[in-house]
Short mmCIF file of C-alpha atoms and ligand atoms in Angstrom, two decimals:
data_model
loop_
_atom_site.label_atom_id
_atom_site.label_comp_id
_atom_site.label_asym_id
_atom_site.label_seq_id
_atom_site.Cartn_x
_atom_site.Cartn_y
_atom_site.Cartn_z
CA UNK J 1 108.89 127.73 121.79
CA UNK J 2 110.25 124.40 122.79
CA UNK J 3 111.26 123.20 126.64
CA UNK J 4 114.81 121.70 126.25
CA UNK J 5 115.34 117.88 127.70
CA UNK J 6 116.94 120.05 131.28
CA UNK J 7 114.07 121.95 131.48
CA UNK J 8 111.88 118.60 130.63
CA UNK J 9 113.72 117.03 133.49
CA UNK J 10 113.15 120.11 135.80
CA UNK J 11 109.65 119.58 135.52
CA UNK J 12 109.42 114.80 135.71
CA UNK J 13 109.62 113.06 139.05
CA UNK J 14 113.05 112.34 139.01
CA UNK J 15 111.30 109.03 141.10
CA UNK J 16 113.46 107.20 137.43
CA UNK J 17 110.55 104.25 138.14
CA UNK J 18 111.25 103.14 134.53
CA UNK J 19 107.43 103.23 133.41
CA UNK J 20 107.83 105.47 130.73
CA UNK J 21 109.16 102.55 128.77
CA UNK J 22 113.54 103.53 129.37
CA UNK J 23 115.83 103.70 132.81
CA UNK J 24 115.55 107.36 133.77
CA UNK J 25 113.42 110.53 134.22
CA UNK J 26 116.36 112.11 131.83
CA UNK J 27 116.49 110.22 128.93
CA UNK J 28 112.82 109.94 129.29
CA UNK J 29 113.35 114.06 129.03
CA UNK J 30 115.24 113.76 126.66
CA UNK J 31 112.92 111.28 124.21
CA UNK J 32 109.71 114.66 125.37
CA UNK J 33 111.89 116.84 123.62
CA UNK J 34 113.53 115.06 120.66
CA UNK J 35 109.23 114.22 119.90
CA UNK J 36 110.13 110.46 120.27
CA UNK J 37 108.40 110.02 123.76
CA UNK J 38 104.26 110.88 124.58
CA UNK J 39 103.75 112.90 127.74
CA UNK J 40 101.18 110.10 128.41
CA UNK J 41 103.85 107.26 128.91
CA UNK J 42 104.62 109.05 132.52
CA UNK J 43 102.24 108.56 134.97
CA UNK J 44 103.58 110.60 137.38
CA UNK J 45 103.69 114.02 136.15
CA UNK J 46 101.70 117.07 138.03
CA UNK J 47 98.76 118.55 136.92
CA UNK J 48 101.21 121.73 136.69
CA UNK J 49 103.80 120.42 135.58
CA UNK J 50 102.06 118.90 132.84
CA UNK J 51 100.34 122.05 132.05
CA UNK J 52 104.12 123.94 131.03
CA UNK J 53 105.03 121.06 129.63
CA UNK J 54 102.17 120.03 127.53
CA UNK J 55 103.42 122.62 124.94
CA UNK J 56 107.29 120.43 125.32
CA UNK J 57 104.69 117.90 123.98
CA UNK J 58 103.00 118.75 121.62
CA UNK J 59 103.89 118.26 117.55
CA UNK J 60 105.90 121.15 116.02
CA UNK J 61 103.52 121.72 113.55
CA UNK J 62 100.01 121.67 115.09
CA UNK J 63 97.76 119.59 113.24
CA UNK J 64 94.42 121.12 112.16
CA UNK J 65 91.29 119.50 111.34
CA UNK J 66 89.38 120.92 108.31
CA UNK J 67 85.42 119.72 107.67
CA UNK J 68 82.98 117.42 110.03
CA UNK J 69 81.87 114.08 110.75
CA UNK J 70 83.14 111.16 108.45
CA UNK J 71 84.96 113.31 105.92
CA UNK J 72 86.83 115.93 107.94
CA UNK J 73 90.22 116.51 107.40
CA UNK J 74 92.96 116.42 110.07
CA UNK J 75 96.06 118.19 108.36
CA UNK J 76 99.97 119.32 109.93
CA UNK J 77 100.77 117.24 113.17
CA UNK J 78 104.72 116.15 111.87
CA UNK J 79 107.64 116.29 113.76
CA UNK J 80 110.30 114.53 111.50
CA UNK J 81 111.57 116.45 108.40
CA UNK J 82 112.60 112.76 106.27
CA UNK J 83 109.17 110.50 106.95
CA UNK J 84 112.14 107.94 106.96
CA UNK J 85 113.13 108.99 110.59
CA UNK J 86 109.52 107.91 111.95
CA UNK J 87 106.66 109.19 109.90
CA UNK J 88 104.00 111.20 108.16
CA UNK J 89 101.52 111.34 110.00
CA UNK J 90 98.91 113.17 108.31
CA UNK J 91 98.62 113.31 105.08
CA UNK J 92 97.43 116.44 102.51
CA UNK J 93 94.63 117.40 101.58
CA UNK J 94 93.49 118.49 97.63
CA UNK J 95 90.69 121.41 97.34
CA UNK J 96 89.73 121.90 94.07
CA UNK J 97 88.99 125.31 92.81
CA UNK J 98 86.21 127.53 92.55
CA UNK J 99 84.78 130.50 91.75
CA UNK J 100 80.77 131.32 93.52
CA UNK J 101 80.16 132.84 89.69
CA UNK J 102 81.12 129.54 88.67
CA UNK J 103 77.20 128.15 86.23
CA UNK J 104 78.80 124.16 87.16
CA UNK J 105 78.93 124.12 91.12
CA UNK J 106 77.56 121.36 91.28
CA UNK J 107 78.07 119.08 88.56
CA UNK J 108 81.69 119.67 89.08
CA UNK J 109 81.85 118.51 92.49
CA UNK J 110 79.61 115.84 91.98
CA UNK J 111 82.22 114.55 89.94
CA UNK J 112 84.78 114.83 92.18
CA UNK J 113 83.29 113.89 95.31
CA UNK J 114 83.86 110.33 92.43
CA UNK J 115 86.66 110.05 92.47
CA UNK J 116 87.15 107.51 94.27
CA UNK J 117 89.34 104.31 94.37
CA UNK J 118 89.89 101.04 97.40
CA UNK J 119 94.03 100.45 97.78
CA UNK J 120 95.30 98.45 100.50
CA UNK J 121 92.31 99.22 102.60
CA UNK J 122 91.55 102.42 102.48
CA UNK J 123 89.91 105.22 101.01
CA UNK J 124 92.20 107.80 98.59
CA UNK J 125 90.21 111.02 97.23
CA UNK J 126 90.39 114.36 97.64
CA UNK J 127 88.28 115.89 100.09
CA UNK J 128 87.76 119.56 99.67
CA UNK J 129 87.13 122.49 97.58
CA UNK J 130 88.65 126.09 97.61
CA UNK J 131 85.54 127.67 97.06
CA UNK J 132 86.64 131.34 95.61
CA UNK J 133 84.25 134.34 96.29
CA UNK J 134 84.42 136.59 93.38
CA UNK J 135 80.93 138.31 93.19
CA UNK J 136 81.13 139.78 96.42
CA UNK J 137 78.29 138.92 97.32
CA UNK J 138 77.20 137.10 100.99
CA UNK J 139 74.27 135.79 99.48
CA UNK J 140 75.54 134.77 95.98
CA UNK J 141 79.21 132.96 97.72
CA UNK J 142 76.72 131.38 100.55
CA UNK J 143 74.59 129.90 97.88
CA UNK J 144 78.19 128.65 96.37
CA UNK J 145 79.01 127.21 99.34
CA UNK J 146 75.59 125.74 99.82
CA UNK J 147 75.91 124.23 96.38
CA UNK J 148 78.87 122.13 97.24
CA UNK J 149 76.94 120.54 100.41
CA UNK J 150 74.28 119.62 98.97
CA UNK J 151 75.73 117.65 95.76
CA UNK J 152 78.83 116.87 97.38
CA UNK J 153 80.65 115.55 100.61
CA UNK J 154 83.91 117.10 99.79
CA UNK J 155 84.35 119.93 102.97
CA UNK J 156 85.14 123.27 102.20
CA UNK J 157 88.04 126.57 102.59
CA UNK J 158 85.63 129.25 102.11
CA UNK J 159 88.22 132.17 100.07
CA UNK J 160 87.32 135.78 100.90
CA UNK J 161 89.24 138.28 102.23
CA UNK J 162 86.19 140.60 103.66
CA UNK J 163 84.88 140.08 106.61
CA UNK J 164 82.09 141.21 106.00
CA UNK J 165 81.02 139.08 103.00
CA UNK J 166 83.47 136.27 104.70
CA UNK J 167 81.38 136.98 108.66
CA UNK J 168 78.15 135.54 107.98
CA UNK J 169 78.92 132.83 105.33
CA UNK J 170 80.92 132.11 107.77
CA UNK J 171 78.75 131.99 110.80
CA UNK J 172 76.24 129.99 108.90
CA UNK J 173 78.15 127.17 107.31
CA UNK J 174 80.31 127.18 110.82
CA UNK J 175 79.51 123.36 111.68
CA UNK J 176 80.29 122.04 108.52
CA UNK J 177 83.82 123.94 110.38
CA UNK J 178 85.76 125.45 106.48
CA UNK J 179 88.96 126.28 106.40
CA UNK J 180 87.85 130.04 106.74
CA UNK J 181 90.98 132.30 104.35
CA UNK J 182 93.02 134.52 104.89
CA UNK J 183 93.68 136.91 107.56
CA UNK J 184 95.85 139.43 105.87
CA UNK J 185 98.18 142.32 107.48
CA UNK J 186 94.65 144.49 106.19
CA UNK J 187 91.93 142.63 107.80
CA UNK J 188 93.46 139.80 111.39
CA UNK J 189 91.01 141.86 113.35
CA UNK J 190 88.30 140.98 111.83
CA UNK J 191 88.99 138.24 110.91
CA UNK J 192 90.22 136.66 114.14
CA UNK J 193 87.19 138.18 114.72
CA UNK J 194 85.39 135.68 112.66
CA UNK J 195 87.30 132.85 113.31
CA UNK J 196 86.70 133.11 117.36
CA UNK J 197 83.32 133.50 117.21
CA UNK J 198 82.05 130.18 114.08
CA UNK J 199 85.22 127.63 115.91
CA UNK J 200 86.54 127.51 112.08
CA UNK J 201 90.16 127.55 111.22
CA UNK J 202 91.91 130.12 109.06
CA UNK J 203 94.39 131.03 107.09
CA UNK J 204 97.33 133.32 107.88
CA UNK J 205 97.56 134.45 104.81
CA UNK J 206 101.52 136.66 104.27
CA UNK J 207 103.65 138.41 101.33
CA UNK J 208 106.24 136.89 103.03
CA UNK J 209 107.48 134.60 105.96
CA UNK J 210 108.57 136.69 108.04
CA UNK J 211 105.03 138.40 108.10
CA UNK J 212 103.19 135.47 108.38
CA UNK J 213 105.08 135.16 111.13
CA UNK J 214 104.04 139.15 112.95
CA UNK J 215 100.77 138.00 111.59
CA UNK J 216 100.75 134.22 113.55
CA UNK J 217 102.41 135.36 116.61
CA UNK J 218 99.85 138.06 117.10
CA UNK J 219 96.87 135.28 116.25
CA UNK J 220 98.41 133.07 118.23
CA UNK J 221 98.68 136.03 120.94
CA UNK J 222 95.04 136.87 121.09
CA UNK J 223 93.11 132.54 121.27
CA UNK J 224 94.12 131.63 118.03
CA UNK J 225 95.66 128.23 117.38
CA UNK J 226 93.87 126.38 114.20
CA UNK J 227 95.74 128.52 111.63
CA UNK J 228 97.15 127.08 108.42
CA UNK J 229 99.98 129.13 106.90
CA UNK J 230 100.35 131.15 103.08
CA UNK J 231 103.90 132.03 102.52
CA UNK J 232 102.72 134.42 99.86
CA UNK J 233 104.23 132.26 97.23
CA UNK J 234 102.95 131.99 94.00
CA UNK J 235 105.56 130.15 91.58
CA UNK J 236 107.05 126.73 92.11
CA UNK J 237 110.73 127.51 93.68
CA UNK J 238 109.35 129.64 96.02
CA UNK J 239 106.56 127.80 97.31
CA UNK J 240 108.74 124.83 97.52
CA UNK J 241 111.61 126.81 99.46
CA UNK J 242 109.13 128.20 101.81
CA UNK J 243 107.34 125.33 102.67
CA UNK J 244 111.18 123.70 103.59
CA UNK J 245 111.86 126.95 105.42
CA UNK J 246 108.76 126.80 106.95
CA UNK J 247 108.88 123.21 108.85
CA UNK J 248 113.10 123.39 109.17
CA UNK J 249 112.44 126.37 112.04
CA UNK J 250 109.37 124.47 113.68
CA UNK J 251 111.51 121.49 113.76
CA UNK J 252 114.51 122.27 114.34
CA UNK J 253 114.35 125.66 115.73
CA UNK J 254 111.45 125.02 117.57
CA UNK J 255 110.31 128.82 115.32
CA UNK J 256 105.95 128.17 117.16
CA UNK J 257 105.05 131.03 114.47
CA UNK J 258 106.32 128.87 112.03
CA UNK J 259 104.87 125.50 113.43
CA UNK J 260 101.95 125.68 110.99
CA UNK J 261 100.98 122.87 107.36
CA UNK J 262 101.30 125.42 104.77
CA UNK J 263 98.62 126.68 102.14
CA UNK J 264 100.02 125.47 98.08
CA UNK J 265 98.31 127.05 95.49
CA UNK J 266 99.20 124.05 91.81
CA UNK J 267 97.00 126.53 90.03
CA UNK J 268 99.67 129.53 90.32
CA UNK J 269 102.69 127.42 89.14
CA UNK J 270 100.60 127.14 84.82
CA UNK J 271 97.01 126.83 83.80
CA UNK J 272 97.41 123.66 82.39
CA UNK J 273 95.92 120.61 84.60
CA UNK J 274 99.35 118.42 83.17
CA UNK J 275 101.59 121.59 84.40
CA UNK J 276 99.94 122.23 87.74
CA UNK J 277 99.88 117.53 88.57
CA UNK J 278 102.84 117.57 88.71
CA UNK J 279 104.01 121.40 90.21
CA UNK J 280 101.50 119.45 92.70
CA UNK J 281 103.43 116.13 92.87
CA UNK J 282 106.14 118.28 94.24
CA UNK J 283 103.90 119.90 97.61
CA UNK J 284 102.72 116.50 97.64
CA UNK J 285 107.14 115.64 98.13
CA UNK J 286 107.89 118.76 100.35
CA UNK J 287 105.79 119.96 103.08
CA UNK J 288 102.63 120.98 101.81
CA UNK J 289 99.27 120.75 104.51
CA UNK J 290 96.76 121.75 101.05
CA UNK J 291 97.10 121.59 97.63
CA UNK J 292 95.29 123.99 95.24
CA UNK J 293 94.01 122.13 91.83
CA UNK J 294 91.54 124.05 89.60
CA UNK J 295 90.35 120.85 88.23
CA UNK J 296 90.41 116.88 89.02
CA UNK J 297 90.45 114.18 85.95
CA UNK J 298 91.14 110.94 87.41
CA UNK J 299 93.78 110.19 85.28
CA UNK J 300 95.94 113.54 87.33
CA UNK J 301 94.13 112.86 91.38
CA UNK J 302 95.29 108.67 91.18
CA UNK J 303 98.82 109.23 90.21
CA UNK J 304 98.73 112.11 92.99
CA UNK J 305 96.61 110.10 95.31
CA UNK J 306 99.59 107.26 95.65
CA UNK J 307 101.52 109.79 96.14
CA UNK J 308 100.58 110.96 99.04
CA UNK J 309 100.15 106.76 100.19
CA UNK J 310 102.97 106.09 99.44
CA UNK J 311 104.61 109.12 100.96
CA UNK J 312 102.49 109.11 104.04
CA UNK J 313 102.74 105.93 104.82
CA UNK J 314 104.88 104.34 108.13
CA UNK J 315 107.98 102.52 107.13
CA UNK J 316 108.78 100.80 109.96
CA UNK J 317 105.16 99.59 109.80
CA UNK J 318 104.80 96.68 107.02
CA UNK J 319 101.08 97.39 105.91
CA UNK J 320 98.29 95.22 107.25
CA UNK J 321 94.55 94.06 106.26
CA UNK J 322 92.34 93.35 109.36
CA UNK J 323 92.62 90.65 110.97
CA UNK J 324 88.79 88.36 109.68
CA UNK J 325 86.92 86.47 107.33
CA UNK J 326 86.66 88.03 103.96
CA UNK J 327 83.60 87.10 102.06
CA UNK J 328 84.85 87.67 98.67
CA UNK J 329 82.35 86.61 95.95
CA UNK J 330 79.43 85.57 98.66
CA UNK J 331 80.76 82.30 99.49
CA UNK J 332 78.04 79.95 100.82
CA UNK J 333 77.94 76.98 103.19
CA UNK J 334 79.17 75.37 100.49
CA UNK J 335 82.43 77.26 99.38
CA UNK J 336 85.86 76.53 100.53
CA UNK J 337 88.12 77.89 103.54
CA UNK J 338 91.41 79.62 102.89
CA UNK J 339 94.09 81.49 105.26
CA UNK J 340 96.94 83.21 104.41
CA UNK J 341 98.07 86.38 106.32
CA UNK J 342 97.75 90.32 107.80
CA UNK J 343 100.13 91.67 105.15
CA UNK J 344 98.47 93.86 102.59
CA UNK J 345 100.31 93.05 99.55
CA UNK J 346 99.74 89.34 100.26
CA UNK J 347 95.84 89.52 100.99
CA UNK J 348 95.49 91.87 97.97
CA UNK J 349 97.34 89.04 95.22
CA UNK J 350 95.45 86.63 96.69
CA UNK J 351 91.61 88.41 96.99
CA UNK J 352 92.67 89.00 93.44
CA UNK J 353 93.29 85.50 92.61
CA UNK J 354 89.87 83.97 94.05
CA UNK J 355 87.74 86.92 92.49
CA UNK J 356 89.65 86.37 89.09
CA UNK J 357 88.98 82.98 89.92
CA UNK J 358 84.94 83.25 90.21
CA UNK J 359 84.89 80.35 92.99
CA UNK J 360 83.11 81.84 96.04
CA UNK J 361 85.82 81.48 98.70
CA UNK J 362 85.96 82.37 102.50
CA UNK J 363 89.47 83.90 102.91
CA UNK J 364 90.27 84.11 106.71
CA UNK J 365 93.19 86.45 107.10
CA UNK J 366 94.89 85.57 110.36
CA UNK J 367 96.88 88.59 112.25
CA UNK J 368 101.02 88.44 112.11
CA UNK J 369 101.79 92.39 112.22
CA UNK J 370 102.16 92.41 108.29
CA UNK J 371 103.95 90.56 107.88
CA UNK J 372 104.44 87.47 104.71
CA UNK J 373 102.70 83.73 104.95
CA UNK J 374 107.42 82.79 104.44
CA UNK J 375 108.75 85.78 106.14
CA UNK J 376 105.59 84.68 109.39
CA UNK J 377 106.18 81.00 109.44
CA UNK J 378 110.17 82.49 110.04
CA UNK J 379 109.34 83.90 113.30
CA UNK J 380 107.05 81.81 114.34
CA UNK J 381 104.03 84.11 114.02
CA UNK J 382 101.91 81.27 111.22
CA UNK J 383 102.68 78.06 113.82
CA UNK J 384 99.90 74.58 112.85
CA UNK J 385 98.66 75.84 117.32
CA UNK J 386 98.95 80.07 116.49
CA UNK J 387 96.22 79.46 113.34
CA UNK J 388 94.45 76.24 114.88
CA UNK J 389 93.23 78.93 117.49
CA UNK J 390 92.21 81.15 115.14
CA UNK J 391 90.23 79.50 112.75
CA UNK J 392 88.60 78.25 115.98
CA UNK J 393 87.79 81.12 117.13
CA UNK J 394 87.17 82.89 114.33
CA UNK J 395 83.62 81.26 113.90
CA UNK J 396 84.82 80.00 110.23
CA UNK J 397 82.46 76.07 111.14
CA UNK J 398 79.03 77.76 112.12
CA UNK J 399 79.13 79.36 107.54
CA UNK J 400 80.10 76.29 106.59
CA UNK J 401 79.06 72.94 105.99
CA UNK J 402 83.17 71.36 105.46
CA UNK J 403 86.36 70.95 107.87
CA UNK J 404 87.85 71.48 104.95
CA UNK J 405 91.03 74.38 104.91
CA UNK J 406 93.46 75.84 102.72
CA UNK J 407 96.80 76.51 103.86
CA UNK J 408 99.52 78.71 101.59
CA UNK J 409 102.11 76.18 99.76
CA UNK J 410 104.48 77.88 101.94
CA UNK J 411 103.54 76.70 104.75
CA UNK J 412 102.90 73.40 104.33
CA UNK J 413 105.08 72.69 107.17
CA UNK J 414 102.67 74.09 109.23
CA UNK J 415 99.85 71.20 108.22
CA UNK J 416 100.75 68.58 110.91
CA UNK J 417 101.03 70.63 114.21
CA UNK J 418 97.66 72.31 112.44
CA UNK J 419 95.86 68.82 111.82
CA UNK J 420 96.00 68.23 116.02
CA UNK J 421 95.40 72.01 117.29
CA UNK J 422 91.72 71.46 114.82
CA UNK J 423 91.23 67.76 115.19
CA UNK J 424 88.64 66.36 112.32
CA UNK J 425 88.80 69.34 109.99
CA UNK J 426 90.90 68.26 106.44
CA UNK J 427 94.28 71.05 105.95
CA UNK J 428 94.85 70.88 102.93
CA UNK J 429 98.14 72.22 100.88
CA UNK J 430 97.61 74.93 99.09
CA UNK J 431 99.56 75.86 96.45
CA UNK J 432 102.75 78.38 96.70
CA UNK J 433 101.70 81.08 94.52
CA UNK J 434 98.32 83.88 94.60
CA UNK J 435 99.13 82.54 90.66
CA UNK J 436 97.56 79.05 90.57
CA UNK J 437 95.06 80.18 93.30
CA UNK J 438 91.85 79.95 90.75
CA UNK J 439 92.36 76.03 89.00
CA UNK J 440 92.97 75.19 92.59
CA UNK J 441 89.53 76.46 94.05
CA UNK J 442 88.08 75.48 90.34
CA UNK J 443 89.25 71.68 91.52
CA UNK J 444 87.94 72.25 95.01
CA UNK J 445 86.36 69.22 96.92
CA UNK J 446 85.88 69.68 100.04
FE1 SF4 E 501 110.98 109.55 135.56
FE2 SF4 E 501 108.12 109.39 135.41
FE3 SF4 E 501 109.30 107.98 133.50
FE4 SF4 E 501 108.77 107.83 136.40
S1 SF4 E 501 108.20 107.08 134.56
S2 SF4 E 501 111.57 107.25 135.09
S3 SF4 E 501 108.71 108.97 137.43
S4 SF4 E 501 110.03 110.21 133.41
#
């Protein structure tokens, strides 16, 4: 059970030194209890108190990682009911369903793994395969799992409620950290032993939330921490209700037995992929950690990925791209050099227009904390001095044989200061609207 602010306060040094960013230990304790502060912000907590406070400072929904390496996916770790309260941290993962008796596993996972899109510097894609053992044969189940891992970088959910079949396959694939599905009242002891021995996360499947709570309490008591829950609901209303009840119980009541991310089966809601996709959209919005569909088609998964991107974007922080030099269209020493801000929308519009101009260009992106050109200029984050310093440090002068810099038309006011900061450079004022860049670049001369 999470500690209250007063209980936390009793464990703090009570020196009110303010180094944690708030003036008193009491204020810090209250923030910690509300999930608004990190325990590490106080450097003076004793080891003993730290141990006791670990539970209070842990996210109410336990984060769980599935898979290994670059394509491992983390779900859970959420601290709020609504994204505008803070943000949602770990996007839900999409799983495509397969059976070990299917004949086209390799082809299907190859197709699924290719469904990837770049948006605002992020890679959008489905991540998981929910592989059911329909054969009842460990050898066939393992061969199907191998077909998935040999032909894609998708991570596995190994679905088999018979510990005698799941055990050896989980052992064989334990380095890939598959999610094991599922522990029930009938097999909890043996599933607990398999998850403990392999170090793999485990789904707890109940007939309802009461059943899930009894099982998670039993398994956490036995030392398992990385759990995902399945309330047993298979209709959209039931899944929706259970997901909301779970999140509210974990966040508002500190119910640790429900402090786990749910897996939801959109493919149980309907046989038709369009119907499953609509159901999955509701599950993305309301707290599912993993969503299982029967198939991924570009037209079904892409809207879900975009919805997920929107919901799991921090509403308090503008999306940004990294500061630096971006090469667009393979520029050379004679190519134009342009500069703009690191607001991701600005970057993608400007880079898109440069691409469409077919004029290879060096695009300098200056960190303005995600502000667009006019806002950054007004806030003093795109001043002549700042931009000049950045251009000098960027090393662009080593890549081109001219000293001509195109600045955004909306930042024309910085031209004078910039010329002073960059002696010898020709500061050219570009168009105000990115849409006019192609014409400008085609006519550009250093
Ligand atoms: Fe108290 Fe620690 Fe914050 Fe200092 S840094 S005020 S000791 S909680």
